[in-house]
Amino acid sequence: MTFDYDKYLTEAISSIKAEGRYRVFNDIKRNCGDFPRARHFSGEKERRVTVWCSNDYLGMAQHPKVLEAMHKALDECGAGSGGTRNIAGTNHYHVLLERELASLHGKEAGLLFTSGYISNAATLSTLAMTLPGCVVFSDALNHASMIQGIRGSKAVRHIFRHNDPKHLRILLEQTPRDVPKIIAFESVYSMDGDIAPIEEFCDLADEFGAITYMDEVHAVGLYGPGGGGIADQLGCMDRITVLEGTLAKAFGVMGGYITGSRMLIDTVRSFSPGFIFTTSISPVLAAGALASVRHLRKSSTERKKMHKRVVQLKQMLKDRNLPIMPSDSHIVPLLVGDPVLCKQVCDTLLEEFNIYVQPINYPTVPKGTERLRLTPGPLHNDEMMDDLVNALTVIWERLKLRRAA
């Protein structure tokens, strides 16, 4: 008797459906020039919705400079890159973008990847494998891509309590000083919205001879005088060995990258399978990202508007006694605490109020902390803000959900 593959896979899917955390992908079409409005498709039905969960934090995906640059690159280069970076796939737009990103973060060099996930996984895996006897110290809430890279390296790894320099110190003290060490953490944690004690981690790296690897994907473009992230805001970019970011969130396009010393970047470029054997991003995407980075380095208008909306929404939710979770950043998490109810809230927002928010469930967040993750941006207006908060108030009362303590 052969193995019943369909039966096993059906049971696996049924188990997550039973827990209420089966993921449904909402079918939407963003309206260029009218974001955060979009059209939602369900069967034969189509409705106009307001998006409140996008990572296009500043609406740069529809910025005229970005669109113009992408149209120009499409006419110049065609659609795709034509190969891996080593074999015909290094377009001049890639070179210009890598230089711009290195300059943004005050580093000698940059390297593009197809996504932020790949840039984390490939870089951490390569560095930890290349450095002899490397020990990696990883924050307990690091992104899955960082965890994947660290595990893939087969290096010794220690997990320190989230944003806890004291626990990190204890682990460092137990590690021989003459072995190479990587301290890996994020600046802004995307589900809780808290910010790492970056300077304290850098102090420990200096004291114990470690290098620092920081994921800034939810901060680049949004913080600092030039949009270089939290490290830019704190004036400590020079203390971070590897600054990793994305082009798919605040910059509004697609792709990931790292920046660092010329030798470190060359090492990853030369040894990482995740870079070497992957077709490079389209020059059209690179051109759009380049235009976005250049614009946000000069313009703080979008950042200021976004942060104003964030402060406004947090206060509006507090005024209604809705259970907003503590957040030091632009991320606005609203606690539900149950996967079934979380999906019910989101379904009701969509079906009755034409508001699109995606439920955040395990394994993205721990069980019992299921939530809505709201991302107010500069293009959300007062009417949209009122509609969201009023709808949430109605649903919270109807479902008798927990209120703020």
Phi, psi and omega in degrees: 000127182276162181293136180271090184295314183298321180297315181296315182292323177297318179295323179297316179292321180298327182294320180283333174294320179296328178280351179081018182240024173290132187269128176250126180272115177286133183271105182232157173231112181293143180265105179298130183089353182226013179297139017269021172285148177207170174252134179252133182247131177218103185064235178270355184272145176223133180223155178270127184232163172253126184271127180238014184226017183283148172271000172282070194302328185249003181071023184289345179295343178240013181294136183305322180293323180292313181296318179298317180295322181288320176299318181297314180295323178298317179292325181283316194246344189086191191279309188255174182276334178095358178163186174288168182299328182281331185242087171070004187254013175264101179272154181301329178295326175298315182297314180297319181293318178298321177296318181294319180292321176298317178295319179305319185259007178067035182246167181284329186206162176224163180215129182270144173231171182287339178200165175296325178300312182293322181297321177292306185298315184290318184290311181296319178298314183294313182296314183292331176282326185284321180284122187294125178068025185299141174243130183251134177248117190238132176299143185298336181252021178300152182298154181304327180293324177290318178299317180299315180296317180294315178298318182296336181286339185066013179285156172298134182226145176235136180259120177259151182303146188304124176054037186243093180298329181295317178292321177299318179300316180301316181293321178295322180295336180272000184250133179307139184289339186269004177263149177292143184224143174237127172257115186247129182201171176253162175273300175251126179270122198288339182263329178260336179078013179271166187238138183289151172282073192302312184294325177293321177295321178294322177299317179293321178298318178296317184292323187253008176070040179255161168259155183249139177235117183236127175273117181247024189299327180264019180228331182297137183087340188254338185227154178090155182299332178247009182078022181278358177107191182296321178298325175294318179297322181276348182073032183233026180300328182291345181269351180263125183290311179235119173255119182250143180212182179230156175256003190258358182248261183300329181279348167076014183238246181196147178122165176229171181199163168232156172226149180179201178292157181300321181290319180295314180298320179295325178296312179296317179302324187270337187243345188275115176300326181295342175260313188298318191258021181244134174301135182290160181296154179303140175300336176296316177294318180298320180294318178295317179296319179300316178296321180293313180299314180298320179295313185287342174289334182260330185254127174254003184302311183296318180298314182298317179297318179298311182296327176296316179294323179298311179300318181296313182294318179302318181292320179297319179292320177297320180297332178268005179062032176274145192282068176291134180276150180303134181209130179264002188233198180280352178282132181240091180273137180240115188285132171246309173090007180208130185294321181293315179293325180298315178292324180296319177300313183293320178297319180292319177303318183287311188284325184259332188239001179056040178241127182256115171226136182265134177292141178250111185237176173300140010267005179297322175230158180298150176301140182092354178239024179305144190205169163265143178241102185266139182230081178295141182228179184293343183262358171282124181262178183300321180297317178297320179298313180297316181300317181296308185294321178296318179295316179298321179298316179298313183293319179300320179289319182295316183271358180055047179282159182296143178261175177296146181291000000 
